[in-house]
XYZ file of C-alpha atoms in Angstrom:
441
model
C 18.156 5.774 20.598
C 21.261 5.314 18.458
C 22.065 8.075 15.986
C 22.971 7.536 12.363
C 24.841 10.018 10.205
C 25.084 11.299 6.669
C 28.316 12.843 5.388
C 28.335 15.553 2.720
C 31.290 17.025 0.851
C 31.505 20.787 1.367
C 34.397 21.741 -0.900
C 32.213 23.248 -3.659
C 29.767 25.090 -1.386
C 30.901 28.665 -0.667
C 30.030 30.177 2.688
C 28.694 26.919 4.102
C 29.631 27.733 7.706
C 27.564 30.928 7.669
C 24.739 29.194 5.792
C 24.683 26.426 8.401
C 24.662 28.972 11.213
C 21.824 31.004 9.703
C 19.765 27.856 9.143
C 20.342 26.685 12.717
C 19.617 30.116 14.210
C 15.939 29.778 13.209
C 15.451 27.082 15.840
C 14.851 27.353 19.566
C 16.820 26.005 21.242
C 19.892 26.086 19.027
C 23.649 26.085 19.565
C 26.583 26.836 17.282
C 30.128 26.339 18.613
C 32.927 27.631 16.374
C 36.619 27.092 17.113
C 37.712 29.081 14.025
C 40.328 26.440 13.119
C 41.469 28.537 10.163
C 42.774 31.109 12.678
C 43.514 29.204 15.888
C 45.240 25.834 15.939
C 47.604 23.785 18.035
C 47.732 23.235 21.775
C 45.502 26.201 22.625
C 42.335 24.690 21.254
C 42.573 20.899 21.688
C 39.367 21.105 19.657
C 37.901 17.958 18.169
C 35.696 19.881 15.728
C 35.909 22.939 13.523
C 32.253 23.769 14.140
C 29.753 21.803 16.185
C 26.085 22.727 16.124
C 22.666 21.565 17.253
C 19.128 22.450 16.236
C 15.711 21.698 17.649
C 15.022 19.569 20.680
C 13.883 16.101 21.593
C 14.034 16.829 25.323
C 15.331 19.639 27.516
C 15.852 20.425 31.187
C 15.681 23.702 33.105
C 15.673 22.411 36.693
C 14.887 24.677 39.636
C 16.995 22.696 42.135
C 19.492 19.847 42.186
C 20.665 21.156 38.832
C 23.943 19.251 38.417
C 22.342 16.033 39.699
C 19.486 16.422 37.223
C 21.993 17.051 34.423
C 23.733 13.802 35.369
C 20.415 11.918 35.297
C 19.436 13.529 31.998
C 22.628 12.311 30.319
C 22.434 8.867 31.919
C 18.897 8.477 30.557
C 19.518 9.766 27.033
C 23.134 8.582 26.505
C 23.106 11.110 23.688
C 24.556 14.451 22.659
C 23.601 17.304 24.976
C 24.172 21.027 24.484
C 23.672 23.628 27.171
C 24.925 26.201 29.605
C 25.621 26.871 33.286
C 25.210 30.426 34.572
C 27.600 31.947 37.097
C 24.785 32.033 39.684
C 24.714 28.242 39.814
C 27.415 28.843 42.449
C 24.645 29.490 44.980
C 23.504 25.882 44.770
C 27.052 24.508 44.909
C 28.234 26.686 47.811
C 26.653 28.650 50.673
C 26.428 31.818 48.588
C 23.752 34.187 47.299
C 23.134 36.614 44.444
C 20.945 39.585 45.281
C 22.031 42.086 42.640
C 19.438 42.899 39.937
C 19.051 40.625 36.911
C 17.536 42.229 33.800
C 18.132 39.354 31.353
C 16.322 36.416 32.945
C 18.368 33.454 31.713
C 17.514 30.258 33.676
C 20.468 29.127 35.805
C 20.965 25.924 33.800
C 19.594 24.754 30.461
C 20.510 21.647 28.453
C 18.805 20.054 25.487
C 18.978 16.828 23.495
C 18.913 18.054 19.890
C 17.042 16.724 16.893
C 20.137 17.050 14.704
C 23.827 17.428 15.478
C 26.105 18.976 12.845
C 29.876 18.504 12.691
C 31.573 20.778 10.157
C 35.237 20.225 9.387
C 37.459 21.356 6.542
C 36.116 19.034 3.841
C 32.764 17.710 4.975
C 29.624 18.161 7.022
C 28.259 15.323 9.139
C 24.590 15.363 10.136
C 23.794 13.033 13.048
C 20.137 12.121 13.514
C 17.846 9.530 15.047
C 16.319 7.250 12.375
C 13.220 6.911 14.552
C 12.592 10.655 14.098
C 14.118 11.426 10.669
C 14.716 9.538 7.452
C 17.718 9.660 5.131
C 15.525 11.455 2.589
C 14.641 14.108 5.145
C 18.317 14.674 5.956
C 19.171 15.015 2.240
C 16.435 17.630 1.930
C 17.687 19.349 5.073
C 21.205 19.583 3.593
C 19.785 21.163 0.428
C 17.951 23.720 2.585
C 21.197 24.615 4.342
C 23.076 25.028 1.053
C 20.329 27.271 -0.305
C 20.148 29.480 2.774
C 20.794 33.019 1.618
C 23.753 34.939 2.993
C 23.251 38.602 3.920
C 24.565 41.091 1.373
C 25.624 43.376 4.214
C 25.666 42.963 7.970
C 23.766 45.624 9.929
C 25.419 48.441 11.822
C 24.009 49.627 15.127
C 24.292 52.816 17.127
C 22.800 51.750 20.447
C 22.704 53.973 23.498
C 25.088 51.917 25.637
C 25.425 52.950 29.273
C 27.469 51.666 32.180
C 25.569 50.098 35.073
C 28.554 50.767 37.367
C 29.721 54.346 37.182
C 33.408 54.919 36.503
C 34.064 56.339 39.984
C 32.245 53.423 41.620
C 34.468 51.002 39.711
C 37.646 52.833 40.751
C 36.527 52.869 44.394
C 35.652 49.158 44.257
C 39.164 48.369 43.031
C 40.634 50.265 45.964
C 38.298 48.507 48.407
C 39.347 45.114 47.052
C 43.001 46.117 47.439
C 42.231 46.832 51.112
C 40.779 43.317 51.462
C 43.955 41.934 49.884
C 46.121 43.930 52.279
C 44.120 42.521 55.225
C 44.667 38.989 53.909
C 41.003 38.272 53.064
C 41.891 37.311 49.469
C 44.847 37.219 47.098
C 42.927 38.165 43.969
C 39.367 38.961 42.872
C 37.815 39.243 39.432
C 35.813 42.489 39.426
C 33.362 42.929 36.532
C 31.045 45.655 35.351
C 28.001 45.605 33.082
C 27.217 47.807 30.098
C 23.652 47.733 28.843
C 20.972 49.163 26.590
C 17.262 49.011 27.463
C 14.551 48.572 24.833
C 17.066 47.807 22.082
C 16.166 46.176 18.784
C 18.771 44.027 17.049
C 18.723 41.041 14.714
C 20.642 38.504 16.845
C 21.882 36.203 14.069
C 23.252 39.069 11.970
C 24.844 40.630 15.063
C 26.520 37.302 15.859
C 28.001 37.123 12.349
C 29.255 40.688 12.762
C 30.875 39.827 16.103
C 32.665 36.871 14.527
C 33.807 39.104 11.697
C 35.378 41.733 13.972
C 36.452 39.530 16.897
C 36.789 35.804 16.092
C 37.937 33.580 18.952
C 38.566 29.843 19.495
C 35.628 29.319 21.885
C 33.031 31.372 20.080
C 29.415 30.295 20.304
C 25.792 31.147 19.641
C 23.066 29.940 21.973
C 19.364 30.720 21.754
C 16.388 29.612 23.794
C 12.971 31.227 24.194
C 13.987 34.629 22.806
C 17.113 34.849 24.930
C 20.353 34.943 22.973
C 24.058 34.589 23.663
C 26.471 35.998 21.064
C 29.879 34.911 22.310
C 33.426 35.485 21.103
C 35.329 33.887 23.957
C 39.068 33.138 23.871
C 38.900 30.939 26.981
C 38.247 27.279 27.688
C 36.825 26.275 31.064
C 37.094 22.477 30.971
C 37.456 19.719 28.401
C 37.178 15.956 28.996
C 38.736 13.488 26.545
C 38.371 9.996 27.948
C 40.040 10.243 31.362
C 42.025 13.381 30.509
C 40.773 16.746 31.811
C 42.099 20.052 30.440
C 41.618 23.568 31.799
C 43.068 26.714 30.193
C 42.538 29.785 32.397
C 43.300 33.268 31.109
C 44.856 35.909 33.312
C 46.980 38.658 31.808
C 45.975 41.074 29.048
C 47.653 43.696 26.872
C 46.537 45.660 23.795
C 47.701 44.962 20.265
C 50.372 47.192 18.757
C 49.949 49.472 15.766
C 52.858 47.896 13.872
C 54.347 44.428 13.746
C 57.402 45.563 15.716
C 55.299 47.344 18.344
C 53.000 44.315 18.613
C 55.971 41.998 19.195
C 57.374 44.334 21.858
C 54.032 44.538 23.719
C 53.762 40.759 23.595
C 57.257 40.406 25.093
C 56.443 42.925 27.848
C 53.292 40.977 28.761
C 55.224 37.718 28.874
C 57.643 39.160 31.446
C 55.273 41.399 33.414
C 55.524 40.318 37.091
C 51.989 41.519 37.950
C 50.366 39.670 35.042
C 52.381 36.503 35.706
C 51.451 36.664 39.389
C 47.725 36.881 38.485
C 48.017 33.897 36.166
C 50.039 31.732 38.543
C 47.581 32.312 41.407
C 44.683 31.100 39.250
C 46.762 28.218 37.878
C 47.305 27.053 41.465
C 43.575 27.370 42.147
C 42.750 25.262 39.062
C 45.315 22.642 40.092
C 43.601 22.393 43.461
C 40.114 22.141 41.877
C 41.205 19.400 39.473
C 42.949 17.437 42.227
C 39.565 16.730 43.848
C 38.594 14.326 41.047
C 42.071 13.387 39.782
C 44.186 10.250 39.993
C 46.950 10.788 42.516
C 49.919 12.655 41.072
C 48.233 13.234 37.696
C 47.671 17.024 37.877
C 50.301 18.750 35.754
C 50.861 22.212 34.302
C 51.448 21.596 30.596
C 52.122 25.262 29.834
C 52.565 28.161 32.259
C 51.876 31.751 31.192
C 51.862 31.151 27.444
C 51.144 34.236 25.299
C 48.431 34.032 22.639
C 47.269 36.692 20.223
C 43.680 37.661 19.358
C 42.251 40.469 17.201
C 42.207 43.136 19.943
C 44.446 41.768 22.708
C 47.325 39.515 23.691
C 46.389 37.071 26.481
C 48.383 35.024 28.986
C 47.050 31.453 29.137
C 48.116 28.433 31.164
C 47.172 24.823 30.419
C 46.576 22.425 33.324
C 45.569 18.788 32.912
C 44.727 15.789 35.074
C 43.661 12.149 34.824
C 40.065 11.757 35.965
C 39.138 9.031 38.465
C 36.697 6.715 36.630
C 34.757 6.153 39.857
C 33.326 9.688 39.539
C 30.502 10.772 37.244
C 31.658 13.323 34.677
C 29.383 15.958 36.224
C 31.525 15.836 39.387
C 34.240 17.677 37.448
C 31.852 20.533 36.741
C 30.626 20.498 40.324
C 34.102 20.727 41.872
C 35.529 23.303 39.429
C 32.582 25.653 38.860
C 32.659 28.623 38.682
C 36.022 28.825 36.962
C 38.786 30.398 39.042
C 39.707 32.901 36.338
C 36.334 34.604 36.878
C 36.321 34.482 40.686
C 39.728 34.900 42.309
C 41.399 33.211 45.235
C 40.456 31.909 47.690
C 37.397 31.214 45.591
C 34.573 31.374 48.166
C 35.681 34.616 49.816
C 36.381 36.182 46.426
C 32.836 35.376 45.280
C 31.393 36.932 48.442
C 33.281 40.157 47.743
C 32.321 40.094 44.059
C 28.668 40.059 45.137
C 29.323 43.004 47.460
C 31.088 45.278 44.986
C 29.473 44.463 41.641
C 26.207 46.222 40.777
C 24.364 43.592 38.732
C 23.890 39.857 38.558
C 26.296 38.126 36.190
C 23.868 35.478 34.955
C 25.270 33.683 31.910
C 28.278 36.009 31.777
C 31.252 34.167 33.342
C 29.194 30.999 33.148
C 29.859 28.326 30.562
C 28.430 26.922 27.306
C 29.346 23.599 25.774
C 28.443 20.091 24.734
C 28.499 16.550 26.100
C 28.986 13.507 23.854
C 27.064 10.236 24.268
C 30.187 8.782 25.932
C 30.403 11.582 28.511
C 33.250 13.585 26.991
C 32.662 17.332 26.969
C 34.048 20.769 26.213
C 32.902 23.989 27.920
C 34.023 27.567 27.369
C 34.102 30.615 29.628
C 31.399 33.103 28.643
C 33.337 36.347 28.233
C 33.532 38.911 25.383
C 29.825 38.236 24.866
C 26.570 40.029 24.078
C 23.457 38.836 25.926
C 20.019 39.806 24.642
C 16.452 39.355 25.836
C 14.331 39.937 22.740
C 11.069 40.034 24.736
C 12.139 43.066 26.770
C 14.808 44.514 24.475
C 17.387 44.435 27.286
C 20.906 43.991 25.892
C 24.017 43.586 28.011
C 27.701 42.823 28.050
C 30.121 42.558 30.970
C 33.866 43.119 31.110
C 36.279 42.759 33.989
C 39.683 41.750 35.195
C 41.744 40.439 38.072
C 42.390 42.784 40.980
C 45.556 42.161 42.985
C 47.553 44.283 45.434
C 49.606 45.526 42.469
C 46.515 46.760 40.596
C 46.190 50.405 39.607
C 42.501 51.294 39.498
C 42.623 53.485 36.394
C 44.632 50.887 34.444
C 42.127 48.200 35.421
C 39.308 50.399 34.121
C 41.176 50.948 30.855
C 41.630 47.183 30.526
C 37.846 46.794 30.813
C 37.369 49.230 27.919
C 39.962 47.326 25.883
C 38.052 44.082 26.398
C 34.821 45.820 25.350
C 36.120 46.762 21.894
C 34.763 43.741 20.031
C 31.239 44.168 21.381
C 31.257 47.941 20.821
C 32.321 47.467 17.200
C 29.050 45.593 16.738
C 26.747 47.701 18.925
C 28.056 51.263 18.563
C 31.502 51.768 16.985
C 31.301 55.550 17.456
C 31.906 55.038 21.200
C 35.402 53.748 20.358
C 36.293 57.070 18.755
C 35.674 58.806 22.092
C 37.877 56.488 24.165
């Protein structure tokens, strides 16, 4: 089926982005990917769209095995837009690994859907892409009117949830020291250790909470994803992989520092991060890992580091980001890139397999969609996927709400500082879920 599109001017419609999101959020499944182009531009994003969204489904897949192969077949059959996610635990199908820690959220390991409508929102217009066999032009005009008339909330809700840590503080500190022992023995160079914070039997309004998260912590790879009463509210600063024709781009993050209280202090902290040998070492190790992953599907000699250890600023933190690119061999299916690079090195460590084995040993809960990836695929097989971090995950059926935070552990790590970095990364989510906790930190 070939899609057609209608284009609408948006210049005289206030709050259209939020109206579009709220309209889309009523559907299951639905996806809303927001690059916040008004805040983040240039080489960091490489984004083709300001906002890209999808509502409803024509078809979907949630395979129990052969997941990447079934995704490839699904796209080959539809030759259409697909939206979906890969959870971190997909690693067990790609490598000889296992995940035996408890999972209280219950997200399927992979879900993709072919949407009824695709929405592309840029600065001056909104495109609605649809199949004429399933919708008429008149229906799309009516749909646009519905979006424009969607009411915006007068005030976003505030929550005071009883957030608790699944991994106790002392357990986290001891795990850091144990990983340092593994590094000293030569088992690994680096491992990404994460911890979960949760609230059982919580009640939130997911769409309003997502808008609040974007208000307090916007990021260039933000997204909303809902399916069968399971919700992702994501404010991620990190790209996993993007494909543009034969060009592949990866932008791993390693290296974090807090924002300063004044402009001068902020600039000084940024400069310190840029020259910090520990943070640069973390980033360079993962950059090398990404280069190796990309080389498996790349044209010979095409893997290059476009930017090494660049410093980028977000509402609560400065981050160190490198950009690596390659030219993709056309003999491979696009899903081979996902297969050879997943999970992303920034969320595992190096060497990747051994790091993931140790992550399973020292973490206390299953990661699930956290440190997985959400994104889209175009009819031509181009794609863009983020890294699911700085995110709230919610199972409305059970009321279980969760967010993870973590960081890279190297030989130079100081356990208490790593724990404090986790709390720093949690600030955006806590501002939504229980801001009073921040006053006690």
